[in-house]
């Protein structure tokens, strides 16, 4: 007689594993930023983790994990911008929007067509990172134009060489160990002969609806 169902076990595993990874990766990124830096850029480990969670484990995993990680980022390290009045302002919900979007993009990046294979997950990280950097550059450039501080913004070519490319390299390198953690020691068990999408629908997508 089974006291705990497979669905309950999947829910418990999902919550515990994600909680452990979120705490560890957030602490690692905050505590040792210089270790993962290159040309002034730092590997965004949490960002990469969210993208891969969505890619491997489905839409709801990417969205919910992205939202939680974004909330943590907004609470402990909210970005500051120069307001139109010249005063520095702390922003709100930038982290939530960024990581929530990253999780959704990761979950939507040709996951079924490519069968969520491991090599293409790196392409998903590169694509999402590039969208993040380009979007951030355009937003900062537009806001700086309104605030009259465009002189502090990199020229597009300089931004590509000293911001975009180093960030792409660092996030790609950070993705390698995270891929194996999520794929083989992750919140969803892919053991068995079932197809990955069937496993995700059983242990991934549907699991959140019962929590």
PDB file of C-alpha atoms in Angstrom:
ATOM      1  CA  UNK A   1       0.000   0.000   0.000  1.00  0.00           C
ATOM      2  CA  UNK A   2       1.431   3.335  -1.093  1.00  0.00           C
ATOM      3  CA  UNK A   3       1.040   6.056   1.535  1.00  0.00           C
ATOM      4  CA  UNK A   4       2.547   8.816  -0.633  1.00  0.00           C
ATOM      5  CA  UNK A   5       1.617   8.997  -4.327  1.00  0.00           C
ATOM      6  CA  UNK A   6       4.078   9.567  -7.176  1.00  0.00           C
ATOM      7  CA  UNK A   7       2.519  12.970  -7.790  1.00  0.00           C
ATOM      8  CA  UNK A   8       3.106  14.018  -4.173  1.00  0.00           C
ATOM      9  CA  UNK A   9       6.704  12.805  -4.375  1.00  0.00           C
ATOM     10  CA  UNK A  10       7.190  14.855  -7.553  1.00  0.00           C
ATOM     11  CA  UNK A  11       5.824  17.960  -5.838  1.00  0.00           C
ATOM     12  CA  UNK A  12       8.049  17.520  -2.803  1.00  0.00           C
ATOM     13  CA  UNK A  13      11.106  16.888  -4.965  1.00  0.00           C
ATOM     14  CA  UNK A  14      10.366  19.922  -7.120  1.00  0.00           C
ATOM     15  CA  UNK A  15       9.972  22.306  -4.191  1.00  0.00           C
ATOM     16  CA  UNK A  16      12.983  21.026  -2.237  1.00  0.00           C
ATOM     17  CA  UNK A  17      15.402  20.853  -5.180  1.00  0.00           C
ATOM     18  CA  UNK A  18      14.456  24.271  -6.539  1.00  0.00           C
ATOM     19  CA  UNK A  19      14.681  25.827  -3.067  1.00  0.00           C
ATOM     20  CA  UNK A  20      18.168  24.388  -2.520  1.00  0.00           C
ATOM     21  CA  UNK A  21      19.426  25.489  -5.945  1.00  0.00           C
ATOM     22  CA  UNK A  22      17.950  28.989  -5.686  1.00  0.00           C
ATOM     23  CA  UNK A  23      19.514  29.566  -2.248  1.00  0.00           C
ATOM     24  CA  UNK A  24      22.904  28.150  -3.263  1.00  0.00           C
ATOM     25  CA  UNK A  25      23.170  29.902  -6.620  1.00  0.00           C
ATOM     26  CA  UNK A  26      21.966  33.251  -5.283  1.00  0.00           C
ATOM     27  CA  UNK A  27      24.436  33.065  -2.413  1.00  0.00           C
ATOM     28  CA  UNK A  28      27.244  32.043  -4.770  1.00  0.00           C
ATOM     29  CA  UNK A  29      26.615  34.923  -7.140  1.00  0.00           C
ATOM     30  CA  UNK A  30      26.390  37.509  -4.377  1.00  0.00           C
ATOM     31  CA  UNK A  31      29.314  36.211  -2.312  1.00  0.00           C
ATOM     32  CA  UNK A  32      31.912  35.649  -5.050  1.00  0.00           C
ATOM     33  CA  UNK A  33      31.132  37.990  -7.970  1.00  0.00           C
ATOM     34  CA  UNK A  34      34.807  38.599  -8.800  1.00  0.00           C
ATOM     35  CA  UNK A  35      35.382  34.881  -9.336  1.00  0.00           C
ATOM     36  CA  UNK A  36      33.004  34.847 -12.305  1.00  0.00           C
ATOM     37  CA  UNK A  37      34.013  38.162 -13.886  1.00  0.00           C
ATOM     38  CA  UNK A  38      35.670  39.100 -17.165  1.00  0.00           C
ATOM     39  CA  UNK A  39      36.205  42.561 -18.699  1.00  0.00           C
ATOM     40  CA  UNK A  40      33.940  44.133 -16.131  1.00  0.00           C
ATOM     41  CA  UNK A  41      31.061  41.692 -16.707  1.00  0.00           C
ATOM     42  CA  UNK A  42      29.906  39.045 -14.233  1.00  0.00           C
ATOM     43  CA  UNK A  43      28.341  35.694 -15.046  1.00  0.00           C
ATOM     44  CA  UNK A  44      24.631  35.921 -14.264  1.00  0.00           C
ATOM     45  CA  UNK A  45      24.282  32.455 -12.747  1.00  0.00           C
ATOM     46  CA  UNK A  46      20.707  32.960 -11.581  1.00  0.00           C
ATOM     47  CA  UNK A  47      19.639  34.197 -15.016  1.00  0.00           C
ATOM     48  CA  UNK A  48      21.159  31.135 -16.696  1.00  0.00           C
ATOM     49  CA  UNK A  49      19.546  28.827 -14.138  1.00  0.00           C
ATOM     50  CA  UNK A  50      16.102  30.287 -14.837  1.00  0.00           C
ATOM     51  CA  UNK A  51      16.506  29.943 -18.607  1.00  0.00           C
ATOM     52  CA  UNK A  52      17.558  26.308 -18.269  1.00  0.00           C
ATOM     53  CA  UNK A  53      14.771  25.539 -15.795  1.00  0.00           C
ATOM     54  CA  UNK A  54      12.259  26.718 -18.377  1.00  0.00           C
ATOM     55  CA  UNK A  55      14.025  24.941 -21.241  1.00  0.00           C
ATOM     56  CA  UNK A  56      14.290  21.540 -19.570  1.00  0.00           C
ATOM     57  CA  UNK A  57      11.253  21.514 -17.285  1.00  0.00           C
ATOM     58  CA  UNK A  58       8.566  23.548 -19.020  1.00  0.00           C
ATOM     59  CA  UNK A  59       6.726  26.848 -19.003  1.00  0.00           C
ATOM     60  CA  UNK A  60       5.510  26.882 -15.414  1.00  0.00           C
ATOM     61  CA  UNK A  61       8.910  25.984 -14.009  1.00  0.00           C
ATOM     62  CA  UNK A  62      10.548  28.804 -15.941  1.00  0.00           C
ATOM     63  CA  UNK A  63       7.854  31.326 -15.028  1.00  0.00           C
ATOM     64  CA  UNK A  64       7.593  30.495 -11.320  1.00  0.00           C
ATOM     65  CA  UNK A  65      11.322  30.019 -10.693  1.00  0.00           C
ATOM     66  CA  UNK A  66      12.006  33.206 -12.667  1.00  0.00           C
ATOM     67  CA  UNK A  67       9.470  35.152 -10.615  1.00  0.00           C
ATOM     68  CA  UNK A  68      10.910  33.906  -7.299  1.00  0.00           C
ATOM     69  CA  UNK A  69      14.518  34.577  -8.321  1.00  0.00           C
ATOM     70  CA  UNK A  70      13.476  38.002  -9.596  1.00  0.00           C
ATOM     71  CA  UNK A  71      11.848  38.855  -6.277  1.00  0.00           C
ATOM     72  CA  UNK A  72      15.028  37.868  -4.434  1.00  0.00           C
ATOM     73  CA  UNK A  73      17.100  40.027  -6.785  1.00  0.00           C
ATOM     74  CA  UNK A  74      14.798  43.017  -6.345  1.00  0.00           C
ATOM     75  CA  UNK A  75      14.877  42.712  -2.556  1.00  0.00           C
ATOM     76  CA  UNK A  76      18.630  42.285  -2.091  1.00  0.00           C
ATOM     77  CA  UNK A  77      20.169  44.064  -5.095  1.00  0.00           C
ATOM     78  CA  UNK A  78      17.684  46.342  -6.869  1.00  0.00           C
ATOM     79  CA  UNK A  79      19.255  48.339  -9.715  1.00  0.00           C
ATOM     80  CA  UNK A  80      19.478  52.101  -9.363  1.00  0.00           C
ATOM     81  CA  UNK A  81      18.973  54.637 -12.157  1.00  0.00           C
ATOM     82  CA  UNK A  82      19.368  58.376 -12.524  1.00  0.00           C
ATOM     83  CA  UNK A  83      15.939  59.970 -12.442  1.00  0.00           C
ATOM     84  CA  UNK A  84      14.777  62.730 -14.751  1.00  0.00           C
ATOM     85  CA  UNK A  85      15.246  65.129 -11.831  1.00  0.00           C
ATOM     86  CA  UNK A  86      18.914  64.174 -11.544  1.00  0.00           C
ATOM     87  CA  UNK A  87      18.443  62.134  -8.361  1.00  0.00           C
ATOM     88  CA  UNK A  88      19.403  58.455  -8.104  1.00  0.00           C
ATOM     89  CA  UNK A  89      16.332  56.244  -7.756  1.00  0.00           C
ATOM     90  CA  UNK A  90      16.085  52.596  -6.760  1.00  0.00           C
ATOM     91  CA  UNK A  91      13.929  50.679  -9.218  1.00  0.00           C
ATOM     92  CA  UNK A  92      11.322  48.038  -8.430  1.00  0.00           C
ATOM     93  CA  UNK A  93      10.300  44.813 -10.170  1.00  0.00           C
ATOM     94  CA  UNK A  94      13.080  45.008 -12.768  1.00  0.00           C
ATOM     95  CA  UNK A  95      14.461  41.694 -11.528  1.00  0.00           C
ATOM     96  CA  UNK A  96      11.022  40.080 -11.529  1.00  0.00           C
ATOM     97  CA  UNK A  97      10.288  41.195 -15.086  1.00  0.00           C
ATOM     98  CA  UNK A  98      13.741  40.200 -16.364  1.00  0.00           C
ATOM     99  CA  UNK A  99      13.936  36.721 -14.854  1.00  0.00           C
ATOM    100  CA  UNK A 100      10.240  35.953 -15.394  1.00  0.00           C
ATOM    101  CA  UNK A 101      10.707  36.797 -19.079  1.00  0.00           C
ATOM    102  CA  UNK A 102      13.932  34.761 -19.232  1.00  0.00           C
ATOM    103  CA  UNK A 103      12.138  31.706 -17.887  1.00  0.00           C
ATOM    104  CA  UNK A 104       9.332  32.037 -20.419  1.00  0.00           C
ATOM    105  CA  UNK A 105      11.733  32.525 -23.331  1.00  0.00           C
ATOM    106  CA  UNK A 106      13.744  29.501 -22.217  1.00  0.00           C
ATOM    107  CA  UNK A 107      10.596  27.379 -22.063  1.00  0.00           C
ATOM    108  CA  UNK A 108       9.510  28.533 -25.526  1.00  0.00           C
ATOM    109  CA  UNK A 109      12.821  28.253 -27.374  1.00  0.00           C
ATOM    110  CA  UNK A 110      12.181  25.372 -29.824  1.00  0.00           C
ATOM    111  CA  UNK A 111      11.854  22.992 -26.872  1.00  0.00           C
ATOM    112  CA  UNK A 112       9.527  20.517 -28.575  1.00  0.00           C
ATOM    113  CA  UNK A 113      11.128  20.734 -32.008  1.00  0.00           C
ATOM    114  CA  UNK A 114      14.606  20.158 -30.562  1.00  0.00           C
ATOM    115  CA  UNK A 115      13.280  17.643 -27.972  1.00  0.00           C
ATOM    116  CA  UNK A 116      14.908  19.634 -25.166  1.00  0.00           C
ATOM    117  CA  UNK A 117      18.317  18.230 -26.049  1.00  0.00           C
ATOM    118  CA  UNK A 118      21.365  19.291 -24.064  1.00  0.00           C
ATOM    119  CA  UNK A 119      23.486  20.929 -26.838  1.00  0.00           C
ATOM    120  CA  UNK A 120      20.632  23.188 -27.937  1.00  0.00           C
ATOM    121  CA  UNK A 121      20.077  24.333 -24.348  1.00  0.00           C
ATOM    122  CA  UNK A 122      23.332  26.302 -24.683  1.00  0.00           C
ATOM    123  CA  UNK A 123      21.872  28.024 -27.753  1.00  0.00           C
ATOM    124  CA  UNK A 124      18.827  28.938 -25.642  1.00  0.00           C
ATOM    125  CA  UNK A 125      21.094  30.527 -23.031  1.00  0.00           C
ATOM    126  CA  UNK A 126      23.048  32.465 -25.679  1.00  0.00           C
ATOM    127  CA  UNK A 127      19.874  33.698 -27.391  1.00  0.00           C
ATOM    128  CA  UNK A 128      18.178  34.779 -24.151  1.00  0.00           C
ATOM    129  CA  UNK A 129      21.342  36.482 -22.891  1.00  0.00           C
ATOM    130  CA  UNK A 130      21.684  38.381 -26.161  1.00  0.00           C
ATOM    131  CA  UNK A 131      18.029  39.526 -25.960  1.00  0.00           C
ATOM    132  CA  UNK A 132      18.604  40.612 -22.367  1.00  0.00           C
ATOM    133  CA  UNK A 133      21.718  42.635 -23.205  1.00  0.00           C
ATOM    134  CA  UNK A 134      20.238  44.274 -26.301  1.00  0.00           C
ATOM    135  CA  UNK A 135      16.975  45.076 -24.539  1.00  0.00           C
ATOM    136  CA  UNK A 136      18.806  46.472 -21.527  1.00  0.00           C
ATOM    137  CA  UNK A 137      21.068  48.596 -23.713  1.00  0.00           C
ATOM    138  CA  UNK A 138      18.125  50.081 -25.623  1.00  0.00           C
ATOM    139  CA  UNK A 139      16.180  50.822 -22.435  1.00  0.00           C
ATOM    140  CA  UNK A 140      19.185  52.438 -20.748  1.00  0.00           C
ATOM    141  CA  UNK A 141      20.000  54.429 -23.884  1.00  0.00           C
ATOM    142  CA  UNK A 142      16.411  55.654 -24.187  1.00  0.00           C
ATOM    143  CA  UNK A 143      16.169  56.564 -20.511  1.00  0.00           C
ATOM    144  CA  UNK A 144      19.564  58.291 -20.572  1.00  0.00           C
ATOM    145  CA  UNK A 145      18.470  60.304 -23.590  1.00  0.00           C
ATOM    146  CA  UNK A 146      15.481  61.624 -21.643  1.00  0.00           C
ATOM    147  CA  UNK A 147      17.662  62.313 -18.605  1.00  0.00           C
ATOM    148  CA  UNK A 148      20.345  63.995 -20.735  1.00  0.00           C
ATOM    149  CA  UNK A 149      23.145  61.625 -19.691  1.00  0.00           C
ATOM    150  CA  UNK A 150      23.840  59.766 -22.951  1.00  0.00           C
ATOM    151  CA  UNK A 151      27.533  60.671 -22.693  1.00  0.00           C
ATOM    152  CA  UNK A 152      27.932  57.893 -20.098  1.00  0.00           C
ATOM    153  CA  UNK A 153      26.595  55.175 -22.449  1.00  0.00           C
ATOM    154  CA  UNK A 154      28.847  52.951 -24.554  1.00  0.00           C
ATOM    155  CA  UNK A 155      28.727  53.318 -28.316  1.00  0.00           C
ATOM    156  CA  UNK A 156      27.076  50.248 -29.927  1.00  0.00           C
ATOM    157  CA  UNK A 157      30.369  48.727 -31.116  1.00  0.00           C
ATOM    158  CA  UNK A 158      32.034  49.318 -27.747  1.00  0.00           C
ATOM    159  CA  UNK A 159      29.051  47.812 -25.969  1.00  0.00           C
ATOM    160  CA  UNK A 160      29.267  44.752 -28.224  1.00  0.00           C
ATOM    161  CA  UNK A 161      32.956  44.165 -27.509  1.00  0.00           C
ATOM    162  CA  UNK A 162      33.141  45.067 -23.824  1.00  0.00           C
ATOM    163  CA  UNK A 163      29.633  44.161 -22.621  1.00  0.00           C
ATOM    164  CA  UNK A 164      27.711  41.812 -24.922  1.00  0.00           C
ATOM    165  CA  UNK A 165      30.474  39.356 -25.890  1.00  0.00           C
ATOM    166  CA  UNK A 166      31.991  38.939 -22.391  1.00  0.00           C
ATOM    167  CA  UNK A 167      28.512  38.383 -20.926  1.00  0.00           C
ATOM    168  CA  UNK A 168      27.697  35.802 -23.595  1.00  0.00           C
ATOM    169  CA  UNK A 169      30.957  33.977 -22.883  1.00  0.00           C
ATOM    170  CA  UNK A 170      30.484  33.984 -19.106  1.00  0.00           C
ATOM    171  CA  UNK A 171      26.848  32.874 -19.240  1.00  0.00           C
ATOM    172  CA  UNK A 172      27.720  30.104 -21.699  1.00  0.00           C
ATOM    173  CA  UNK A 173      30.437  28.792 -19.389  1.00  0.00           C
ATOM    174  CA  UNK A 174      28.100  29.035 -16.392  1.00  0.00           C
ATOM    175  CA  UNK A 175      25.492  27.044 -18.302  1.00  0.00           C
ATOM    176  CA  UNK A 176      27.664  23.921 -18.591  1.00  0.00           C
ATOM    177  CA  UNK A 177      27.574  22.786 -14.927  1.00  0.00           C
ATOM    178  CA  UNK A 178      23.995  24.018 -14.499  1.00  0.00           C
ATOM    179  CA  UNK A 179      22.847  21.913 -17.454  1.00  0.00           C
ATOM    180  CA  UNK A 180      24.104  18.732 -15.812  1.00  0.00           C
ATOM    181  CA  UNK A 181      22.679  19.707 -12.425  1.00  0.00           C
ATOM    182  CA  UNK A 182      19.211  20.329 -13.842  1.00  0.00           C
ATOM    183  CA  UNK A 183      19.273  17.400 -16.242  1.00  0.00           C
ATOM    184  CA  UNK A 184      20.598  14.714 -13.922  1.00  0.00           C
ATOM    185  CA  UNK A 185      20.117  16.099 -10.390  1.00  0.00           C
ATOM    186  CA  UNK A 186      17.183  18.378 -11.105  1.00  0.00           C
ATOM    187  CA  UNK A 187      13.633  18.762  -9.787  1.00  0.00           C
ATOM    188  CA  UNK A 188      12.188  16.541 -12.534  1.00  0.00           C
ATOM    189  CA  UNK A 189      13.211  12.898 -12.896  1.00  0.00           C
ATOM    190  CA  UNK A 190      13.654  11.826 -16.522  1.00  0.00           C
ATOM    191  CA  UNK A 191      14.194   8.162 -15.702  1.00  0.00           C
ATOM    192  CA  UNK A 192      12.097   5.668 -17.571  1.00  0.00           C
ATOM    193  CA  UNK A 193      11.075   5.151 -21.170  1.00  0.00           C
ATOM    194  CA  UNK A 194       8.511   7.944 -21.376  1.00  0.00           C
ATOM    195  CA  UNK A 195       9.139  10.852 -23.719  1.00  0.00           C
ATOM    196  CA  UNK A 196      10.527  14.003 -22.133  1.00  0.00           C
ATOM    197  CA  UNK A 197       7.417  16.069 -22.858  1.00  0.00           C
ATOM    198  CA  UNK A 198       5.216  13.405 -21.265  1.00  0.00           C
ATOM    199  CA  UNK A 199       7.416  13.381 -18.163  1.00  0.00           C
ATOM    200  CA  UNK A 200       7.331  17.178 -17.989  1.00  0.00           C
ATOM    201  CA  UNK A 201       3.563  17.276 -18.319  1.00  0.00           C
ATOM    202  CA  UNK A 202       3.265  14.740 -15.489  1.00  0.00           C
ATOM    203  CA  UNK A 203       6.010  15.949 -13.148  1.00  0.00           C
ATOM    204  CA  UNK A 204       6.579  19.464 -14.404  1.00  0.00           C
ATOM    205  CA  UNK A 205       3.667  21.446 -15.799  1.00  0.00           C
ATOM    206  CA  UNK A 206       0.905  19.685 -13.904  1.00  0.00           C
ATOM    207  CA  UNK A 207       2.779  19.532 -10.606  1.00  0.00           C
ATOM    208  CA  UNK A 208       2.520  23.277  -9.924  1.00  0.00           C
ATOM    209  CA  UNK A 209      -1.246  23.198 -10.382  1.00  0.00           C
ATOM    210  CA  UNK A 210      -1.570  20.889  -7.408  1.00  0.00           C
ATOM    211  CA  UNK A 211       0.573  22.946  -5.028  1.00  0.00           C
TER     212      UNK A 211
END
